[in-house]
Coordinates of C-alpha atoms in Angstrom, one line a residue:
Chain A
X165 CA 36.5 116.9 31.2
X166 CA 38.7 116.7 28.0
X167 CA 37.3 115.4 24.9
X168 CA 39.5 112.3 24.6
X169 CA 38.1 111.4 28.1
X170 CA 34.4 111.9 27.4
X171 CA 35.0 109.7 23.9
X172 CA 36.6 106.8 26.3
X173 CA 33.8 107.1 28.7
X174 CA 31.5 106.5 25.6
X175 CA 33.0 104.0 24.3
X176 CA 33.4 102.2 27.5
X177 CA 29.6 102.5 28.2
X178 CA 28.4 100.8 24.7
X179 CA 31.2 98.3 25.2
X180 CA 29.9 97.4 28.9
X181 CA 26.1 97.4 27.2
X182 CA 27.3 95.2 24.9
X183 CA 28.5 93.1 27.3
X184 CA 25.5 92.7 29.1
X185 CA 23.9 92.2 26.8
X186 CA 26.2 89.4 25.1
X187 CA 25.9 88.2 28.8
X188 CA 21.6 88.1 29.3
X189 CA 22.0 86.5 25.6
X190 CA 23.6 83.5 26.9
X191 CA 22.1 83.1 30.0
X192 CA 18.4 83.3 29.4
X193 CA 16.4 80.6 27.4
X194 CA 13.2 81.7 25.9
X195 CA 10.4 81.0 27.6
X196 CA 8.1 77.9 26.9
X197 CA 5.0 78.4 23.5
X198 CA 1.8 78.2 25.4
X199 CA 2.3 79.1 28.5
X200 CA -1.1 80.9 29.0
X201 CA -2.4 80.2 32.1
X202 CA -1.3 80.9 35.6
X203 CA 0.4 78.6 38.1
X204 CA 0.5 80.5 41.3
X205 CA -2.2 82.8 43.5
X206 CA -0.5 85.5 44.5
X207 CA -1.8 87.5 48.0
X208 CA -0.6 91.2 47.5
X209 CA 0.9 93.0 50.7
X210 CA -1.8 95.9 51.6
X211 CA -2.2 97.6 54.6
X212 CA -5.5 98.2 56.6
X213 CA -9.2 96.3 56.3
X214 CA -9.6 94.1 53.5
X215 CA -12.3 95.2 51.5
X216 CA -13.9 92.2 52.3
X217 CA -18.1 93.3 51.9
X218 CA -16.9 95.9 48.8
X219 CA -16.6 93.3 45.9
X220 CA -16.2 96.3 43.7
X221 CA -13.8 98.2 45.5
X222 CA -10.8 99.6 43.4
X223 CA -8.2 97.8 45.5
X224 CA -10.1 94.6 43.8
X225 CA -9.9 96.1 40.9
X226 CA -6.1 97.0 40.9
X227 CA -4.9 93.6 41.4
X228 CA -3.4 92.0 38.0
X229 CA -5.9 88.0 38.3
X230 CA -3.9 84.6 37.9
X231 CA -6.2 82.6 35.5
X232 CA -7.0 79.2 35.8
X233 CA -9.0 76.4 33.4
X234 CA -11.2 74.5 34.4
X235 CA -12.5 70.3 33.7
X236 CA -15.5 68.3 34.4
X237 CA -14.7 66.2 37.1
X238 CA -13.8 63.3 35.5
X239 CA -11.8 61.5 38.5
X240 CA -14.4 59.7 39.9
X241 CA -18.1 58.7 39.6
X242 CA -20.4 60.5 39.7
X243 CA -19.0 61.5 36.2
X244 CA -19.9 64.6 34.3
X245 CA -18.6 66.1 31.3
X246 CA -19.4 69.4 30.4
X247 CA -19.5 72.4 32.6
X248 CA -20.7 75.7 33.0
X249 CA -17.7 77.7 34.8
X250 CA -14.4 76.8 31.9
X251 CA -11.8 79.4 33.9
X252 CA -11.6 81.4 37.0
X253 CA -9.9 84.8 37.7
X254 CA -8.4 85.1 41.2
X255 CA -7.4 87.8 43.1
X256 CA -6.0 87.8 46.7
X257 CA -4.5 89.9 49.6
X258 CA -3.1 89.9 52.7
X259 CA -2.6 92.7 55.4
X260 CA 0.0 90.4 57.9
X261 CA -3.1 89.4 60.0
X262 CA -6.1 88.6 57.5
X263 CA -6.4 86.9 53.9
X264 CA -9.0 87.6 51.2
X265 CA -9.2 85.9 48.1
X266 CA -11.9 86.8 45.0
X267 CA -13.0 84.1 42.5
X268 CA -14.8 85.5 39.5
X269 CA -15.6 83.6 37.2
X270 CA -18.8 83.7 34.3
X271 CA -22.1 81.7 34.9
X272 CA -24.9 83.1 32.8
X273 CA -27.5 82.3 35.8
X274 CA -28.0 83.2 39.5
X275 CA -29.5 80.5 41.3
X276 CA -29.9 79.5 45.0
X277 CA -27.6 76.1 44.7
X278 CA -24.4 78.2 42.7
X279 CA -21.6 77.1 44.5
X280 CA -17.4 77.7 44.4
X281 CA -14.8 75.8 47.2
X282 CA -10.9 76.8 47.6
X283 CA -9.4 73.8 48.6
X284 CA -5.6 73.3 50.3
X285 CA -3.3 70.9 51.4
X286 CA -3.2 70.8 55.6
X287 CA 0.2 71.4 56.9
X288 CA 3.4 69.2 55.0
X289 CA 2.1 66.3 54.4
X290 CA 0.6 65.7 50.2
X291 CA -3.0 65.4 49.8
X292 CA -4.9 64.2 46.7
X293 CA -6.6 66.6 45.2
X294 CA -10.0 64.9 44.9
X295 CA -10.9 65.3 48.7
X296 CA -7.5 64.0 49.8
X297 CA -8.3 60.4 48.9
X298 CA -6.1 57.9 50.0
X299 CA -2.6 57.0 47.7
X300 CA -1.6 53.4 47.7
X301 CA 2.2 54.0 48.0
X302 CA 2.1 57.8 49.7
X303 CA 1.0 58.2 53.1
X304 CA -1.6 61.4 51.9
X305 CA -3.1 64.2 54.7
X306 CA -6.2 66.0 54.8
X307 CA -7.6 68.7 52.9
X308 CA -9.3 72.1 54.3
X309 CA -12.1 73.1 51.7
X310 CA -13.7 76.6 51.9
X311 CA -17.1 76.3 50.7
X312 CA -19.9 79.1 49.8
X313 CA -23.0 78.2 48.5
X314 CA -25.1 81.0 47.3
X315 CA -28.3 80.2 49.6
X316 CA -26.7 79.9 52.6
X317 CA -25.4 83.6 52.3
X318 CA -21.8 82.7 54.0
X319 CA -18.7 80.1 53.7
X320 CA -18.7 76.6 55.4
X321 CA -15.2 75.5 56.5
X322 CA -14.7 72.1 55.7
X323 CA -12.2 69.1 56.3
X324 CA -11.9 65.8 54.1
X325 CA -9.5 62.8 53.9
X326 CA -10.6 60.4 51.5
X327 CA -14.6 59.8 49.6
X328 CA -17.4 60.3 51.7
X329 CA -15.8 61.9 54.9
X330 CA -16.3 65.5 54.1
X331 CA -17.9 67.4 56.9
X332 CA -18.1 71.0 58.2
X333 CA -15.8 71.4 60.9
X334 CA -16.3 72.1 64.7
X335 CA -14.9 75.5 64.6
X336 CA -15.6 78.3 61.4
X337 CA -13.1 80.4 60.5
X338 CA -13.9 81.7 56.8
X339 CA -16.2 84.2 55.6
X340 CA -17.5 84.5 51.9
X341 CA -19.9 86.5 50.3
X342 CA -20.8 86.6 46.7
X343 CA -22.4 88.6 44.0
X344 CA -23.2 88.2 40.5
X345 CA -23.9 90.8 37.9
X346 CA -24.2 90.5 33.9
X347 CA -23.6 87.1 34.1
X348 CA -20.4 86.9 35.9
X349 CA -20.3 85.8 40.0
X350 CA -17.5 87.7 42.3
X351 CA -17.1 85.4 45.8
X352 CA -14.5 86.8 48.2
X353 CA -13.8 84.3 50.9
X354 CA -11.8 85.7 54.1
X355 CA -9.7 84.3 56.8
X356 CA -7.1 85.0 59.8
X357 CA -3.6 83.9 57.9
X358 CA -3.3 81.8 60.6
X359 CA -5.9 80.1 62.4
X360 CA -4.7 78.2 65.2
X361 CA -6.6 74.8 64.3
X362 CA -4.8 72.3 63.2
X363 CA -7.7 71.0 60.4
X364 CA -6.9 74.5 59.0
X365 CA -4.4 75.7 56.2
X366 CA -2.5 78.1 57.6
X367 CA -0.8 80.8 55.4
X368 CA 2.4 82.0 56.5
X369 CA 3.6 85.1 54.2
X370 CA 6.7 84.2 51.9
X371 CA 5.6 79.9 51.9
X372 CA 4.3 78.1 49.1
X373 CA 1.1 76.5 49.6
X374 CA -1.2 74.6 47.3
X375 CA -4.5 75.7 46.3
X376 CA -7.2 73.9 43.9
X377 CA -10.6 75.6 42.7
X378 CA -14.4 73.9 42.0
X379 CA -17.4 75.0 40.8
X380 CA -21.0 74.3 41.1
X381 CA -24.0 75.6 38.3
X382 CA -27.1 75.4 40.8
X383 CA -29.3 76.0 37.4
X384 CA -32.8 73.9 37.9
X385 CA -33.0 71.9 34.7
X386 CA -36.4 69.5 34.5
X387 CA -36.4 70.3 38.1
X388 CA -32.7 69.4 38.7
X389 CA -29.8 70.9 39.5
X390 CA -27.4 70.7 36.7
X391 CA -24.6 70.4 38.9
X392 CA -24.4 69.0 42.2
X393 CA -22.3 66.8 44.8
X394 CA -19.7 65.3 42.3
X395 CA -20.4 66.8 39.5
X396 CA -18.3 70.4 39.1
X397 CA -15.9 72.0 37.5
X398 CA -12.8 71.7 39.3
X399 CA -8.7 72.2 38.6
X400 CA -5.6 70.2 40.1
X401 CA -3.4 71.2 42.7
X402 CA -1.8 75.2 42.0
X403 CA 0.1 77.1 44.2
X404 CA -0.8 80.5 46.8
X405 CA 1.7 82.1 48.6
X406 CA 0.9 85.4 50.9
X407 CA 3.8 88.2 49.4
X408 CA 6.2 88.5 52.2
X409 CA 7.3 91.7 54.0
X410 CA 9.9 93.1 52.1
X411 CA 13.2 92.3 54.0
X412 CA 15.9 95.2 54.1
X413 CA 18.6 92.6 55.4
X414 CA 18.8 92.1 51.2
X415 CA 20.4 95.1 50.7
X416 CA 23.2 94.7 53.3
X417 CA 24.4 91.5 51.7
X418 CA 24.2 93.2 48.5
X419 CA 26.7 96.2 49.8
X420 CA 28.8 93.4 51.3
X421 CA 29.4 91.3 48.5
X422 CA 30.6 94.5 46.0
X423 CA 33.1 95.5 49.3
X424 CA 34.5 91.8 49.3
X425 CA 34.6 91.8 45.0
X426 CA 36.3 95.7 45.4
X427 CA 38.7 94.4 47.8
X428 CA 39.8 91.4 46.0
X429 CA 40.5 93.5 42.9
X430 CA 42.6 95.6 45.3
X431 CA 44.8 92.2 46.5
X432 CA 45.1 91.0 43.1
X433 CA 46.3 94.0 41.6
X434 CA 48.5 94.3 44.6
X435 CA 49.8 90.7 44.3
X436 CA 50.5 91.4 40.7
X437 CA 53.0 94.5 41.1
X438 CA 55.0 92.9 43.5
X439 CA 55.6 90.3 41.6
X440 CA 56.2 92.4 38.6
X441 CA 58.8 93.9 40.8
X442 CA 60.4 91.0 42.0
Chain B
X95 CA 45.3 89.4 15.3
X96 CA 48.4 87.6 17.1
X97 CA 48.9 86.1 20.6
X98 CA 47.3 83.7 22.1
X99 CA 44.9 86.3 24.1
X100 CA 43.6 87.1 20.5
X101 CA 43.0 83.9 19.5
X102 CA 41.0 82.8 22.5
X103 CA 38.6 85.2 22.3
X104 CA 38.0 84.6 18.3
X105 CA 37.6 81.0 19.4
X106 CA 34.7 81.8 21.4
X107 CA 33.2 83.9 19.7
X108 CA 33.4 81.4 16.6
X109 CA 32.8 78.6 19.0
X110 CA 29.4 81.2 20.8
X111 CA 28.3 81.5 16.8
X112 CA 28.2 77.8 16.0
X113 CA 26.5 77.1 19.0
X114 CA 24.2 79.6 19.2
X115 CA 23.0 80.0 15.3
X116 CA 24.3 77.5 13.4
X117 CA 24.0 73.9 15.1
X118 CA 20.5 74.5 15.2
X119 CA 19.7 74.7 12.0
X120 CA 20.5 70.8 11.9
X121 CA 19.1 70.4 15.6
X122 CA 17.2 71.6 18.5
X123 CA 18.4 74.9 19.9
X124 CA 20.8 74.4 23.2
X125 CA 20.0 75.4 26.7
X126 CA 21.9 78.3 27.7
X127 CA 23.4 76.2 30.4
X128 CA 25.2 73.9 28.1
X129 CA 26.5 76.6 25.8
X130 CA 27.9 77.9 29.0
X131 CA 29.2 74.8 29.8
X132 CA 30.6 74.0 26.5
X133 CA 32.5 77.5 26.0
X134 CA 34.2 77.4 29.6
X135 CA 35.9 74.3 28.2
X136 CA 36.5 75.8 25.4
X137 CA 38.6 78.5 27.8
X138 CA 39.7 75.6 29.7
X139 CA 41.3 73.7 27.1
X140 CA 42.9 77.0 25.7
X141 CA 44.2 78.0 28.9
X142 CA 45.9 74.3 29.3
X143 CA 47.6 74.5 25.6
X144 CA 49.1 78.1 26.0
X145 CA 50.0 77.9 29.2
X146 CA 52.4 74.4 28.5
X147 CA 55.5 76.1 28.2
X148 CA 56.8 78.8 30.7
X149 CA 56.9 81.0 28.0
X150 CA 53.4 80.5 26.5
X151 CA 52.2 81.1 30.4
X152 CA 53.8 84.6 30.0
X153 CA 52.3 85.5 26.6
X154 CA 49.0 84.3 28.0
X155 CA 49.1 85.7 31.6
X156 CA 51.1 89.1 30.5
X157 CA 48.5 91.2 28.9
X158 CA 46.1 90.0 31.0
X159 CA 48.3 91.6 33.9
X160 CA 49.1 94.4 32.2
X161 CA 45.7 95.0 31.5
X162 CA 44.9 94.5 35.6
X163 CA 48.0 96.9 36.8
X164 CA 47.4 99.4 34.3
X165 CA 51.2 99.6 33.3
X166 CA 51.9 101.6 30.8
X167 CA 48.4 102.1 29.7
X168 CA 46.3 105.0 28.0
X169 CA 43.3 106.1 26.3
X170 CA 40.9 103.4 25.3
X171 CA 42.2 100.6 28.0
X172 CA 42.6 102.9 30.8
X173 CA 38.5 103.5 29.9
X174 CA 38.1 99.6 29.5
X175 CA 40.4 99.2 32.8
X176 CA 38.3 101.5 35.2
X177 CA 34.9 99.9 33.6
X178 CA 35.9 96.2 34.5
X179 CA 37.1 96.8 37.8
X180 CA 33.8 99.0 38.4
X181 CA 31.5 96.1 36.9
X182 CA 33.0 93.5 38.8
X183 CA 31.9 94.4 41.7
X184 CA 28.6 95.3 40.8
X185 CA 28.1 92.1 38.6
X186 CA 28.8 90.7 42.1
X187 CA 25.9 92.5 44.0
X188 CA 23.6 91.9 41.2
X189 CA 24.1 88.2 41.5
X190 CA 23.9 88.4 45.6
X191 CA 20.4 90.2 44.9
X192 CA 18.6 87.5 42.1
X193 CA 20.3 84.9 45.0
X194 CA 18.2 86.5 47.6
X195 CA 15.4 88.3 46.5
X196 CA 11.8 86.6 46.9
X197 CA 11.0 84.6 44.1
X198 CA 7.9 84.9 42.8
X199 CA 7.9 81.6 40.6
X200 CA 6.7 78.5 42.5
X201 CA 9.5 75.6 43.7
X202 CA 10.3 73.5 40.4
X203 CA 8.9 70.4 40.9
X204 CA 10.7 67.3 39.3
X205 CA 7.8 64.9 38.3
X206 CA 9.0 62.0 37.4
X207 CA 6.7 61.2 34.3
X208 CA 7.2 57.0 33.9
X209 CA 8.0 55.5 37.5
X210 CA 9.4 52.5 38.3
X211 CA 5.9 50.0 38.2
X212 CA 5.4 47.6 41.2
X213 CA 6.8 44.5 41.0
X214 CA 3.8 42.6 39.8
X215 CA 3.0 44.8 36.9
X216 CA 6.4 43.8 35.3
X217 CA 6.7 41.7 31.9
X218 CA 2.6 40.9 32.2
X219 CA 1.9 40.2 28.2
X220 CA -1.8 41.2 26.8
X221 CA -3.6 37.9 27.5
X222 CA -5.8 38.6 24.6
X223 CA -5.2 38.1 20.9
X224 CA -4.7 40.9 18.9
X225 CA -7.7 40.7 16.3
X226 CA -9.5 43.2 14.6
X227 CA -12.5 42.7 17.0
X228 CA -10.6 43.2 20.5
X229 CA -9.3 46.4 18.7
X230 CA -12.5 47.6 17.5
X231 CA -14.4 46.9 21.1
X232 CA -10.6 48.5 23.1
X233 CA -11.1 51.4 21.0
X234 CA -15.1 51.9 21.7
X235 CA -13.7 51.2 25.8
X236 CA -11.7 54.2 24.7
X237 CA -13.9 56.8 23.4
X238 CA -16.6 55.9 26.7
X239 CA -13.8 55.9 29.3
X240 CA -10.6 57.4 28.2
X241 CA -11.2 60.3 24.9
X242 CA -13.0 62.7 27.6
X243 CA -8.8 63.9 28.2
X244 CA -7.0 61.9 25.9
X245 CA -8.7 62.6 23.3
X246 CA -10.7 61.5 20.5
X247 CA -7.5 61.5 18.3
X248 CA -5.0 59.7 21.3
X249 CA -3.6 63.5 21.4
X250 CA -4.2 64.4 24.7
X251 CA -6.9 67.1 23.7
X252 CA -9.8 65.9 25.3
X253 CA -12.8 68.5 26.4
X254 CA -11.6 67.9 30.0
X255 CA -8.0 68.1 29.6
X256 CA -7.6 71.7 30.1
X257 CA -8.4 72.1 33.7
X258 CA -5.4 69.3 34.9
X259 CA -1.8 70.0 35.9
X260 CA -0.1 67.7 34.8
X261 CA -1.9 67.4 31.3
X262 CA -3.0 64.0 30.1
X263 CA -0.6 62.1 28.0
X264 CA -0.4 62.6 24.4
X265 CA -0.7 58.9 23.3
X266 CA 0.8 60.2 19.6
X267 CA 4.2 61.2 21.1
X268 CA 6.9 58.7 20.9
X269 CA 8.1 59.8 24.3
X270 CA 5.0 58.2 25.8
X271 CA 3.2 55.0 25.2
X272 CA 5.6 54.0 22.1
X273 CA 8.9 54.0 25.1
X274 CA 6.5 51.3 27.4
X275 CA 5.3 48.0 27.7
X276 CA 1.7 46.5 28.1
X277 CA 2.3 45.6 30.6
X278 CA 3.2 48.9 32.0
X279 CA 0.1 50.6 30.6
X280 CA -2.2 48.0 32.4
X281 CA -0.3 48.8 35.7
X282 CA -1.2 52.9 34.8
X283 CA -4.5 52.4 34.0
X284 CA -5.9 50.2 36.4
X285 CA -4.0 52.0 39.8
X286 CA -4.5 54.9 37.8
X287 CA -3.1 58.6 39.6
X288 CA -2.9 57.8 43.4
X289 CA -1.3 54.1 42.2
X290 CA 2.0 56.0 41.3
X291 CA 4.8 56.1 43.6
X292 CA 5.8 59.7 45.3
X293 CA 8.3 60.3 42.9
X294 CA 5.1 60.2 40.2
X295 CA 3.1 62.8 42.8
X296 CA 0.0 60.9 42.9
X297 CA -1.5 63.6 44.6
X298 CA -1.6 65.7 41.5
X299 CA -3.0 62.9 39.0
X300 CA -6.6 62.9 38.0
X301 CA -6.1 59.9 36.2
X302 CA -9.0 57.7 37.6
X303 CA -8.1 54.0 39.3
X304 CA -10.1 52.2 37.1
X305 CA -9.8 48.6 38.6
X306 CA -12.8 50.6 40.6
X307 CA -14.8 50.6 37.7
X308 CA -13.2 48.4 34.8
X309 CA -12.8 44.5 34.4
X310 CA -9.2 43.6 33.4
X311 CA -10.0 42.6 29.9
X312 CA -11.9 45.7 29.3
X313 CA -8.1 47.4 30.4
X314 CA -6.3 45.1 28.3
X315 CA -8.6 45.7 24.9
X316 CA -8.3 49.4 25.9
X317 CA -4.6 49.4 25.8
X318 CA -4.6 47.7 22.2
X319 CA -7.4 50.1 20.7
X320 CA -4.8 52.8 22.1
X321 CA -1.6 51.8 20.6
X322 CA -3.9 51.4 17.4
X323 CA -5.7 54.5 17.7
X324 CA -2.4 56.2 18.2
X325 CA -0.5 54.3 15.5
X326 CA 2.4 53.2 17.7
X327 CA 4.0 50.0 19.3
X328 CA 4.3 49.2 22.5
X329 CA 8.0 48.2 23.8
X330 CA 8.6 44.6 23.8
X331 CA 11.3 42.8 25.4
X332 CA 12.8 41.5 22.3
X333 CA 13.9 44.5 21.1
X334 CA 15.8 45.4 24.0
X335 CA 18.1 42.4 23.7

């Protein structure tokens, strides 16, 4: 390779950098001050058993936790306004058959009535998040809530549309179990992706689905439970999806579209000599 | 620099400048997408006055051909020549993959943030008088009912705004209360979050429907201690005439 080629080359390279990077300038705004916490679950692709029993198993450990605040409920009475659990880490994965998810989150305690619930939206159809109570101009579904309560040792699954029609369903599909250590609880709750019950969320991998959190600090005060019933530490509607397999096809397109851009260089270059020539 | 090739790109380059780094120092920065927008008329409208004349069309097309055949070319362009026709196509795959590949970001979600109200909530007026008293007693409705997320200070900031998506509304912005009626604040509060129409996603409000809980002239002496509290106006229809 001659010198005068290699200095070409060179300067071809920083002036195609500079391009680019002229380019990514003008197309990217900067993203929006304050965006701290998360928006989206997201259920990692593993292979094999989830370590469902192991709540300190490294796979756990590995995953990067979306982060999400927390509020008193302050929808609807019973009122309260402060709470024990302000945020929640979650984790989650998926092996194409089963789910996990891990909430962690810090309650200085452990007592009998601690309690967290995943709740979701049941097939298309909008749900509010308070229990899927009813809308007065949107037709609303039911919600599926996973509930674990730390003395019953395991999860209830759990259907609601509206106040006062909670109740455990016919048929259990989720497992839980929970620890806490140094002040902070772990609860992984498990599932089939898909359950075959239509009062269940079902998770297909690659679909968005939305997922809301609460909270219950069982702590006896006078006697009482601090929180119960009504009175948590919940979030709005987020999103989950399970990651998809990753699909191949991609690539193909990919190769296809540079072979239809290469040849229409090749035409247009073409088209342009000839007509030079005429 | 001559030709009209030349003088294009100087014109978007001085026209990328201006929009980029100067214009907002006197206003809000631009999206990207209407910089982009604005510059391909700027290419637009230099393409349609070179190209009037058969002759202009020439001096504007001709390099640009020259550049593509490779006639008569060395050194430097041959370099630039074999670099555009290698990143074209691979500008084009790169695009094909960001089309396709699995997004991790959620689908956008276009809220709109002040629905139409039901009929009957339109051009109500605040039955009560607007004395010091009725402000005083909305504002004390306010701090027991409404402060826990809007806030002590009508900002929005309340202890139990964190955990809600959407966030309560900032009563101190002039993009909220200040842009609507009474009578549209009454509607808000007392259907509260599942009141709103699909557009407004109900099912994400935690705003509570306080005709549950509230008498109407609590609501009404509430909405005055807020536009008070907040230091705004509401919109009458006088000043839309």
């Amino acid at each position: 390779m001659g010198r005068k080629t290699l200095i070409n080359v060179t300067l071809g390279t920083i002036l195609m950098t500079a391009g680019f990077g002229a380019a990514w300038a003008v197309a990217s705004d900067p993203p929006p001050d304050g965006e701290t916490s998360s928006v989206a679950v997201r259920l990692y692709l593993t292979e094999g058993s989830l370590p469902t029993d192991d709540l300190n198993a490294a796979a756990w450990n590995s995953i990067q936790p979306s982060e999400f605040k927390l509020a008193p409920q302050v929808h609807w009475p019973d009122r309260i306004q402060e709470v024990t659990v302000k945020s929640v880490k979650v984790r989650g994965m998926h092996n194409g058959r089963d789910l996990a998810v891990m909430l962690e989150y810090d309650d200085p305690s452990e007592d009998v009535a601690d309690a967290a619930a995943l709740e979701f939206m049941v097939g298309d159809q909008k749900a509010h998040f308070a229990h899927g109570q009813g809308m007065l101009q949107v037709e609303g579904g039911p919600v599926n809530i996973w509930y674990w309560k730390k003395e019953n040792g395991k999860a209830t699954d759990m259907s609601a549309k509206g106040f006062k029609t909670l109740r455990a369903q016919e048929r259990q599909d989720v497992s839980a179990t929970g620890a806490w250590q140094d002040g902070t609880w772990r609860v992984v709750f498990s599932r089939p992706l898909q359950t075959g019950d239509e009062a269940d969320v079902q998770i297909t991998p690659g679909e968005w689905r939305n997922v809301a959190f609460a909270f219950w600090d069982g702590q006896l005060v006078d006697g009482v439970e601090k929180e119960k019933g009504s009175q948590k530490a919940v979030s709005s509607w987020w999103y989950i999806r399970a990651e998809p397999q990753p699909d191949n096809s991609i690539y193909g397109y990919v190769v296809l579209g540079i072979a239809i851009a290469a040849g229409f260089e090749f035409f247009l270059v073409r088209k342009i000599r000839k007509g030079n020539q005429a | 620099m001559k030709g009209p090739l030349a003088q294009t790109g100087i014109l978007l380059v001085g026209m990328y400048v201006f929009l980029k780094f100067i214009l907002p120092l006197f206003t809000a920065p631009l999206p990207a997408s209407l910089i982009f927008l604005y510059l391909a008329l700027t290419v637009a409208a230099a393409m349609i006055f070179y190209t009037m004349s058969g002759a202009g069309l020439e001096e504007f097309m001709g390099p640009i051909g020259r550049f593509l055949t490779g006639e008569g070319q060395k050194g430097v362009a041959t370099t630039a020549r074999v670099m555009v026709f290698m990143l074209f196509p691979l500008l084009v795959g790169w695009q094909t993959y960001t089309k396709l590949a699995p997004s991790d970001v959620p689908p956008p979600e276009n809220r709109t943030i002040h629905p139409a109200p039901p009929g009957e909530f339109v051009g109500l007026s605040n039955p009560f008088q607007k004395t010091q008293e009725n402000i005083m007693m909305g504002k004390g409705l306010y701090a027991a009912f409404c402060s826990p997320c809007h806030g002590a200070n009508f900002d929005g900031k309340g202890p139990a705004s964190v955990g809600f998506n959407p966030p309560p509304a900032n009563f101190g912005d002039p993009g909220t209360i200040a842009q609507l009626q009474e009578s549209y604040l009454f509607w808000r509060i007392k259907k509260g979050g599942v009141g709103l129409p699909v557009e407004g996603m109900p099912w994400k409000s935690a705003m509570p429907r306080w005709e549950v809980e509230l008498p109407d002239e609590w609501i009404w002496k509430i909405i005055m201690g807020e536009y008070d509290g907040a230091g705004q106006s509401p919109r009458t229809w006088e000043e839309e005439e």
